[in-house]
Amino acid sequence: MSSIFRCIDCGKSYPLEVKTKCECGGLFEVKHEFREGIRRDIFDKRVGSPNPIIKSGVWRFKELVYPGLDNNHIITKPEGNTNLYTSKLISSFVGTPNLYLKHEGENPTGSFKDRGMTVGVSEAKRLGVNIVACASTGNTSSSLASYAAIADLKCIVFVPEGRIAYGKLAQTLAYGATMIQVKGSFDDAMSLVQQASEELGIYLLNSINPWRIEGQKTIVFDLIQQLNWKPPDWIILPAGNLGNTSAFGKALTELEELDLIDEKPRLAAIQAECADPFYRLWSTGSSLLEPNSEAKTVASAIRIGNPVNWKKALSAIKNTNGVVEHVSDQEIMDSKIVVDRSGIGCEPASAASVAGAKRLFDSGVIDKGEKIVCVLTGNILKDPDSTIRYFEGDLPGIKSNIINSSKIVEPSMRDIRKTLEL
Ligand SMILES: *Cc1c(COP(=O)(O)O)cnc(C)c1O
């Protein structure tokens, strides 16, 4: 095999196996021995291919994701190849013309988690495991449940009771997962699933699993290829458990090592103000993350107080001369409403990237001339409650700046004219 696991804490190497953590408790990262002569045109030639594996926006980059994997093990829907949008409305809201939106909510189950899951579940097939599990705020569980169903694996998900968005709850159950609602926070569910996977021999597919990170690197590959390999100045993303921040950092370091890009974009990781342990770590210059046991935000996908990937993510921010910012729920919802109104649409957590871009632009961290890509992480349909409640002025602590409720009429033209004021 041309890849190994390496512990990010003690540096010990391991062959690829079921275990997802080092003896010392440190996280693994995948180290690849890349083959010679990986050039942009290899990937360019594959765009639009009808080949069932190559047409995936993840497996198109197989040489950079999992070079040694036998194609027979690959479980793909396919994923990726999501659109890169521009929008006058969003640009003028943020205050810069040079803005793109990479819509990862256009993945098969409606979030970027599919990019990590296709790799993680393919590895589960290679390893021959029977049961897979994760803790989730809803998108990881939806994605895992779907890929597990395709791969014919039993799937168990741990979610914080009553705290996941309705679309995600329905989706996870529909794909056939066994759902365990833990009376506690996401962080409680996360520590429970780690214990359960150790004691019950279940394969863990949270972003602790380094294969998830390998798959999620392709968000960066995909978007830079779409920009004709001319990287933006900034990539801005929502940050919860920090798997994506870690993946983006690794992707950029590898692209630079392989001479596939000339310069690395700067990363900006955006947290919600009342769920911002990573922001606090970064802004105080501390070397140890202090968990927040009371994490709270309307953006349920990033309601995480003890992010497992903080060490990898901190390296990612440092290695890209990046920044960490936080934004209020009001800013998140106001940004979401603009993204929705533009015709593009996203779930609340995704809009943290746009809210973060606006803050960084207003405070002068981002310059007017700079090209920025905001990553939209999840689909507009994932969390219908927050949208409707915003329009009804019914989100606690949030002021609704636009009201748009449906109108009920008698079945008569007279009533229609009156209602439409025409
Ligand atoms: C998972 C998720 C996030 C957070 O990503 P992390 O890798 O955990 O930081 C943000 N937005 C959405 C929609 C998600 O599903």
Coordinates of C-alpha atoms and ligand atoms in Angstrom, one line a residue:
M1 CA 0.0 0.0 0.0
S2 CA 1.2 3.5 -0.8
S3 CA -0.5 5.0 2.2
I4 CA -0.2 4.7 6.0
F5 CA -1.7 6.1 9.2
R6 CA 0.4 8.5 11.2
C7 CA -0.4 9.8 14.7
I8 CA -0.5 13.6 14.8
D9 CA 0.6 13.6 18.4
C10 CA 3.4 11.0 18.8
G11 CA 4.2 10.4 15.1
K12 CA 3.9 6.6 15.3
S13 CA 3.0 5.0 12.0
Y14 CA 0.5 2.2 11.5
P15 CA -0.7 0.1 8.5
L16 CA -4.2 0.9 7.3
E17 CA -6.6 -0.8 9.7
V18 CA -9.9 -0.7 11.5
K19 CA -8.6 1.4 14.4
T20 CA -9.1 5.1 13.9
K21 CA -6.9 6.4 16.8
C22 CA -3.4 5.9 18.1
E23 CA -2.6 4.0 21.3
C24 CA -1.5 7.3 22.8
G25 CA -5.1 8.7 22.1
G26 CA -3.9 11.0 19.2
L27 CA -5.7 11.2 15.9
F28 CA -4.4 9.6 12.8
E29 CA -3.8 11.3 9.6
V30 CA -3.3 9.5 6.3
K31 CA 0.1 9.9 4.7
H32 CA 0.3 9.0 1.0
E33 CA 3.3 8.3 -1.1
F34 CA 2.2 10.1 -4.2
R35 CA 3.3 8.7 -7.5
E36 CA 5.5 10.8 -9.8
G37 CA 4.0 13.0 -12.5
I38 CA 0.6 13.9 -11.1
R39 CA -0.4 16.9 -13.2
R40 CA -3.5 19.0 -13.6
D41 CA -4.3 17.6 -17.0
I42 CA -4.9 14.1 -15.6
F43 CA -7.8 15.6 -13.7
D44 CA -8.9 17.9 -16.4
K45 CA -9.3 15.1 -18.9
R46 CA -11.7 13.3 -16.5
V47 CA -14.2 16.1 -16.1
G48 CA -17.5 15.0 -17.6
S49 CA -16.4 11.3 -17.9
P50 CA -19.2 8.8 -18.0
N51 CA -17.1 6.3 -16.1
P52 CA -19.2 5.5 -12.9
I53 CA -16.2 6.0 -10.6
I54 CA -14.2 8.8 -12.4
K55 CA -17.3 10.9 -12.8
S56 CA -17.4 11.4 -9.0
G57 CA -16.0 14.7 -7.9
V58 CA -14.2 12.8 -5.2
W59 CA -12.8 9.8 -7.2
R60 CA -11.7 11.9 -10.1
F61 CA -8.9 12.8 -7.7
K62 CA -8.2 9.3 -6.5
E63 CA -4.4 9.7 -6.8
L64 CA -4.7 12.4 -4.1
V65 CA -7.4 10.7 -2.0
Y66 CA -6.7 7.0 -1.8
P67 CA -4.3 5.8 -4.6
G68 CA -4.0 2.2 -3.4
L69 CA -7.7 1.4 -3.1
D70 CA -9.1 -1.3 -5.4
N71 CA -11.9 0.1 -7.5
N72 CA -14.1 -2.9 -6.6
H73 CA -14.4 -1.6 -3.1
I74 CA -15.6 1.9 -4.1
I75 CA -19.2 2.9 -3.0
T76 CA -20.1 6.1 -4.9
K77 CA -23.4 7.8 -5.8
P78 CA -21.5 9.8 -7.3
E79 CA -20.7 12.9 -5.2
G80 CA -19.1 16.3 -5.7
N81 CA -19.0 18.3 -9.0
T82 CA -21.1 20.9 -7.2
N83 CA -21.7 24.3 -8.7
L84 CA -19.6 27.4 -8.1
Y85 CA -22.0 30.4 -8.2
T86 CA -21.6 34.1 -8.3
S87 CA -24.5 36.3 -7.2
K88 CA -24.9 40.1 -7.4
L89 CA -27.2 40.1 -4.4
I90 CA -24.7 38.2 -2.2
S91 CA -21.7 40.2 -3.4
S92 CA -23.3 43.5 -2.6
F93 CA -24.4 42.2 0.8
V94 CA -20.9 41.2 1.6
G95 CA -19.4 44.3 0.0
T96 CA -17.1 42.7 -2.6
P97 CA -17.6 41.9 -6.3
N98 CA -15.1 39.1 -6.4
L99 CA -17.1 36.4 -4.5
Y100 CA -18.0 32.8 -5.4
L101 CA -20.1 30.3 -3.6
K102 CA -19.2 26.6 -3.7
H103 CA -22.5 24.8 -3.0
E104 CA -21.7 21.6 -1.2
G105 CA -25.4 21.3 -0.4
E106 CA -25.7 20.0 -3.9
N107 CA -24.2 16.7 -3.0
P108 CA -26.4 13.6 -3.2
T109 CA -27.7 13.7 0.4
G110 CA -27.6 17.5 0.6
S111 CA -24.3 18.2 2.4
F112 CA -20.5 17.9 1.9
K113 CA -20.5 14.9 4.3
D114 CA -21.0 12.7 1.2
R115 CA -17.5 13.5 0.0
G116 CA -16.0 12.1 3.2
M117 CA -18.5 9.2 3.4
T118 CA -17.8 7.8 0.0
V119 CA -14.2 7.3 1.0
G120 CA -15.0 6.1 4.6
V121 CA -17.6 3.6 3.5
S122 CA -15.5 2.3 0.7
E123 CA -12.7 1.7 3.3
A124 CA -15.3 -0.1 5.5
K125 CA -16.0 -2.4 2.6
R126 CA -12.3 -3.1 2.0
L127 CA -11.9 -3.9 5.7
G128 CA -14.9 -6.2 5.6
V129 CA -16.7 -4.6 8.6
N130 CA -20.4 -5.2 9.1
I131 CA -21.6 -2.3 11.3
V132 CA -20.8 1.4 10.9
A133 CA -21.6 4.3 13.3
C134 CA -21.3 8.0 13.9
A135 CA -22.4 10.8 16.2
S136 CA -24.1 13.6 14.3
T137 CA -26.0 16.9 14.3
G138 CA -27.9 15.3 11.4
N139 CA -25.9 15.6 8.1
T140 CA -23.2 13.1 8.9
S141 CA -26.0 10.6 10.0
S142 CA -28.0 11.2 6.8
S143 CA -24.9 10.7 4.6
L144 CA -23.7 7.6 6.5
A145 CA -27.2 6.1 6.5
S146 CA -27.4 6.5 2.7
Y147 CA -24.0 5.1 1.9
A148 CA -24.4 2.2 4.4
A149 CA -27.7 1.3 2.7
I150 CA -25.9 1.1 -0.7
A151 CA -23.1 -0.9 0.8
D152 CA -25.4 -3.2 2.7
L153 CA -23.9 -2.3 6.1
K154 CA -25.8 -1.9 9.3
C155 CA -25.8 1.7 10.4
I156 CA -26.1 3.1 13.9
V157 CA -26.3 6.9 14.6
F158 CA -26.1 8.8 17.8
V159 CA -27.7 12.2 17.8
P160 CA -28.4 14.8 20.5
E161 CA -32.0 14.4 21.6
G162 CA -34.4 17.0 20.0
R163 CA -31.5 19.1 18.6
I164 CA -31.3 18.0 15.0
A165 CA -33.1 19.7 12.1
Y166 CA -36.3 18.0 10.9
G167 CA -35.1 17.3 7.3
K168 CA -32.1 15.5 8.7
L169 CA -34.0 13.5 11.2
A170 CA -36.4 12.3 8.5
Q171 CA -33.7 11.5 6.0
T172 CA -31.6 9.4 8.5
L173 CA -34.6 7.3 9.5
A174 CA -35.7 6.9 5.9
Y175 CA -32.4 5.5 4.8
G176 CA -32.8 2.9 7.5
A177 CA -30.4 3.8 10.2
T178 CA -30.9 2.8 13.8
M179 CA -31.1 6.1 15.5
I180 CA -30.2 6.6 19.1
Q181 CA -31.2 9.9 20.6
V182 CA -28.9 10.7 23.4
K183 CA -30.2 12.8 26.3
G184 CA -27.5 15.4 26.1
S185 CA -25.4 17.4 23.7
F186 CA -23.6 16.5 20.4
D187 CA -20.4 16.3 22.4
D188 CA -22.0 13.7 24.8
A189 CA -23.2 11.7 21.7
M190 CA -19.7 11.9 20.3
S191 CA -17.9 10.6 23.3
L192 CA -20.5 7.8 23.7
V193 CA -20.1 6.6 20.1
Q194 CA -16.3 6.5 20.5
Q195 CA -16.8 4.3 23.5
A196 CA -19.4 2.1 21.8
S197 CA -17.2 1.6 18.7
E198 CA -14.2 0.5 20.9
E199 CA -16.2 -1.8 23.1
L200 CA -18.6 -3.2 20.5
G201 CA -16.3 -3.5 17.5
I202 CA -18.2 -1.0 15.3
Y203 CA -16.4 1.0 12.6
L204 CA -16.5 4.7 13.5
L205 CA -17.2 7.1 10.7
N206 CA -17.0 10.5 12.3
S207 CA -14.4 12.9 11.0
I208 CA -12.1 11.4 13.6
N209 CA -11.8 8.7 10.9
P210 CA -8.9 10.0 8.7
W211 CA -10.6 8.8 5.5
R212 CA -13.4 11.3 6.0
I213 CA -10.7 14.0 5.8
E214 CA -9.2 12.5 2.6
G215 CA -12.6 12.7 0.9
Q216 CA -13.4 16.2 2.1
K217 CA -10.1 17.5 0.6
T218 CA -11.8 17.2 -2.8
I219 CA -14.0 20.2 -2.0
V220 CA -10.8 22.3 -2.4
F221 CA -9.5 20.3 -5.4
D222 CA -12.9 20.6 -7.2
L223 CA -13.2 24.3 -6.6
I224 CA -9.7 25.2 -7.6
Q225 CA -10.0 23.1 -10.8
Q226 CA -13.3 25.0 -11.5
L227 CA -11.3 28.2 -11.2
N228 CA -8.9 26.9 -13.9
W229 CA -6.3 26.1 -11.2
K230 CA -6.0 29.8 -10.2
P231 CA -6.7 29.6 -6.5
P232 CA -8.7 32.3 -4.8
D233 CA -7.1 34.5 -2.2
W234 CA -9.5 33.2 0.5
I235 CA -11.6 30.1 1.2
I236 CA -14.2 30.8 3.9
L237 CA -16.0 27.9 5.6
P238 CA -18.3 27.2 8.6
A239 CA -16.5 25.4 11.4
G240 CA -18.0 23.0 13.9
N241 CA -16.2 19.7 14.6
L242 CA -13.4 21.1 12.4
G243 CA -13.1 18.1 10.0
N244 CA -13.5 20.4 7.0
T245 CA -11.0 23.0 8.2
S246 CA -8.5 20.2 8.7
A247 CA -9.3 18.7 5.3
F248 CA -8.9 22.0 3.5
G249 CA -5.5 22.6 5.2
K250 CA -4.3 19.2 4.2
A251 CA -5.6 19.6 0.6
L252 CA -3.8 22.9 0.2
T253 CA -0.5 21.7 1.6
E254 CA -0.6 18.7 -0.7
L255 CA -1.5 20.7 -3.8
E256 CA 1.4 23.0 -3.1
E257 CA 3.8 20.1 -2.5
L258 CA 2.8 18.5 -5.8
D259 CA 3.2 21.9 -7.6
L260 CA -0.5 21.8 -8.7
I261 CA -1.0 25.4 -7.4
D262 CA 1.4 28.3 -7.2
E263 CA 0.1 29.8 -4.1
K264 CA -2.1 28.7 -1.2
P265 CA -5.3 30.6 -0.5
R266 CA -5.8 31.7 3.1
L267 CA -8.4 29.8 5.1
A268 CA -11.0 31.5 7.3
A269 CA -12.9 29.2 9.7
I270 CA -16.2 30.7 10.9
Q271 CA -17.8 29.7 14.2
A272 CA -21.1 30.7 15.8
E273 CA -20.7 33.1 18.6
C274 CA -22.1 30.9 21.3
A275 CA -20.4 27.7 20.0
D276 CA -16.9 29.1 19.4
P277 CA -14.2 27.2 21.4
F278 CA -11.9 27.2 18.3
Y279 CA -12.3 31.0 17.9
R280 CA -11.4 31.4 21.5
L281 CA -8.4 29.2 21.2
W282 CA -7.1 31.1 18.2
S283 CA -7.9 34.6 19.3
T284 CA -6.2 34.1 22.8
G285 CA -3.2 32.3 21.3
S286 CA -3.7 29.4 23.7
S287 CA -2.3 26.0 22.9
L288 CA -5.1 24.0 24.5
L289 CA -8.7 24.0 23.4
E290 CA -11.2 24.7 26.2
P291 CA -14.5 23.0 25.5
N292 CA -17.7 24.9 25.8
S293 CA -20.3 22.7 27.6
E294 CA -23.1 25.1 26.8
A295 CA -22.7 25.5 23.0
K296 CA -25.8 27.1 21.5
T297 CA -26.7 28.3 18.1
V298 CA -29.6 28.3 15.6
A299 CA -27.1 26.7 13.2
S300 CA -27.5 23.2 14.6
A301 CA -24.8 21.7 12.3
I302 CA -22.1 23.7 14.1
R303 CA -23.6 23.5 17.6
I304 CA -20.4 21.8 18.9
G305 CA -18.6 22.6 22.1
N306 CA -15.7 20.2 22.0
P307 CA -14.5 19.8 18.4
V308 CA -12.5 16.6 17.9
N309 CA -10.3 17.9 15.1
W310 CA -9.0 21.1 16.7
K311 CA -5.3 20.2 16.6
K312 CA -5.4 19.4 12.9
A313 CA -7.5 22.5 12.2
L314 CA -5.1 24.8 14.1
S315 CA -2.3 23.5 11.9
A316 CA -4.5 24.2 8.9
I317 CA -5.1 27.8 9.9
K318 CA -1.4 28.3 10.7
N319 CA -0.1 26.7 7.5
T320 CA -2.3 28.9 5.3
N321 CA -1.8 32.1 7.2
G322 CA -5.5 31.8 7.9
V323 CA -7.9 33.4 10.5
V324 CA -10.7 32.2 12.7
E325 CA -13.8 34.5 13.1
H326 CA -17.1 34.2 14.9
V327 CA -20.6 35.5 14.0
S328 CA -23.8 35.9 15.8
D329 CA -27.0 33.9 15.1
Q330 CA -28.6 37.2 13.9
E331 CA -25.8 37.6 11.3
I332 CA -26.1 33.9 10.3
M333 CA -29.8 34.1 9.7
D334 CA -29.6 37.5 8.0
S335 CA -27.0 36.0 5.7
K336 CA -29.0 32.9 5.1
I337 CA -32.0 35.0 4.0
V338 CA -29.8 36.8 1.5
V339 CA -28.4 33.5 0.1
D340 CA -31.9 32.1 -0.1
R341 CA -33.3 35.2 -1.7
S342 CA -30.6 35.1 -4.3
G343 CA -32.1 31.9 -5.6
I344 CA -29.2 29.8 -4.3
G345 CA -30.3 28.9 -0.8
C346 CA -28.6 27.0 2.1
E347 CA -29.2 25.8 5.6
P348 CA -28.3 28.1 8.5
A349 CA -24.8 26.7 9.3
S350 CA -23.7 27.2 5.7
A351 CA -24.5 30.9 5.9
A352 CA -21.9 31.3 8.6
S353 CA -19.4 31.5 5.7
V354 CA -21.2 34.4 4.1
A355 CA -21.7 36.2 7.5
G356 CA -18.0 35.6 8.2
A357 CA -16.9 37.0 4.8
K358 CA -18.9 40.1 5.6
R359 CA -17.3 40.5 9.0
L360 CA -13.8 40.0 7.7
F361 CA -14.5 42.4 4.8
D362 CA -16.0 45.1 7.1
S363 CA -13.0 44.8 9.5
G364 CA -10.5 45.1 6.7
V365 CA -9.0 41.6 7.1
I366 CA -10.2 40.9 3.5
D367 CA -9.3 43.4 0.9
K368 CA -11.7 44.7 -1.8
G369 CA -9.6 43.3 -4.6
E370 CA -9.3 39.8 -3.2
K371 CA -11.1 36.8 -4.7
I372 CA -13.0 34.8 -2.1
V373 CA -14.9 31.5 -2.1
C374 CA -17.5 30.9 0.5
V375 CA -18.4 27.3 1.0
L376 CA -22.1 26.5 1.4
T377 CA -22.1 23.3 3.4
G378 CA -25.7 22.2 3.4
N379 CA -29.0 22.3 1.4
I380 CA -31.8 24.7 2.0
L381 CA -34.3 21.8 2.6
K382 CA -32.4 20.4 5.5
D383 CA -33.8 22.8 8.1
P384 CA -37.2 24.1 7.0
D385 CA -38.2 25.1 10.6
S386 CA -35.6 27.8 10.9
T387 CA -36.6 29.3 7.6
I388 CA -40.3 29.4 8.3
R389 CA -39.8 30.6 11.9
Y390 CA -37.6 33.4 10.7
F391 CA -40.3 34.6 8.3
E392 CA -42.9 34.3 11.1
G393 CA -40.7 36.3 13.5
D394 CA -40.6 33.3 15.7
L395 CA -36.9 32.6 16.2
P396 CA -36.0 33.3 19.8
G397 CA -33.5 36.2 20.1
I398 CA -33.5 36.9 16.4
K399 CA -35.1 39.9 14.7
S400 CA -36.7 39.0 11.4
N401 CA -35.8 41.6 8.8
I402 CA -38.1 40.1 6.1
I403 CA -41.5 38.6 6.6
N404 CA -42.8 36.3 3.9
S405 CA -45.7 34.2 4.9
S406 CA -48.2 32.5 2.6
K407 CA -51.6 34.0 2.0
I408 CA -54.9 32.2 2.3
V409 CA -57.6 33.2 -0.1
E410 CA -61.2 32.2 -1.0
P411 CA -61.3 30.4 -4.3
S412 CA -62.4 33.5 -6.2
M413 CA -60.7 35.9 -8.6
R414 CA -62.0 38.8 -6.6
D415 CA -60.1 37.6 -3.6
I416 CA -57.0 37.0 -5.6
R417 CA -57.1 40.6 -7.0
K418 CA -57.6 42.0 -3.6
T419 CA -54.7 39.9 -2.1
L420 CA -52.3 40.7 -4.9
E421 CA -53.4 44.3 -5.0
L422 CA -53.7 44.1 -8.8
Ligands
LIG1 C1 -20.9 19.1 9.3 C2 -21.3 20.5 8.9 C3 -20.6 21.6 9.2 C4 -19.4 21.6 10.1 O1 -18.3 21.0 9.5 P1 -17.1 20.5 10.4 O2 -16.2 19.7 9.6 O3 -17.7 19.6 11.5 O4 -16.4 21.7 11.0 C5 -21.1 22.8 8.8 N1 -22.2 22.9 8.0 C6 -22.9 21.8 7.7 C7 -24.2 22.0 6.9 C8 -22.5 20.6 8.1 O5 -23.3 19.5 7.8

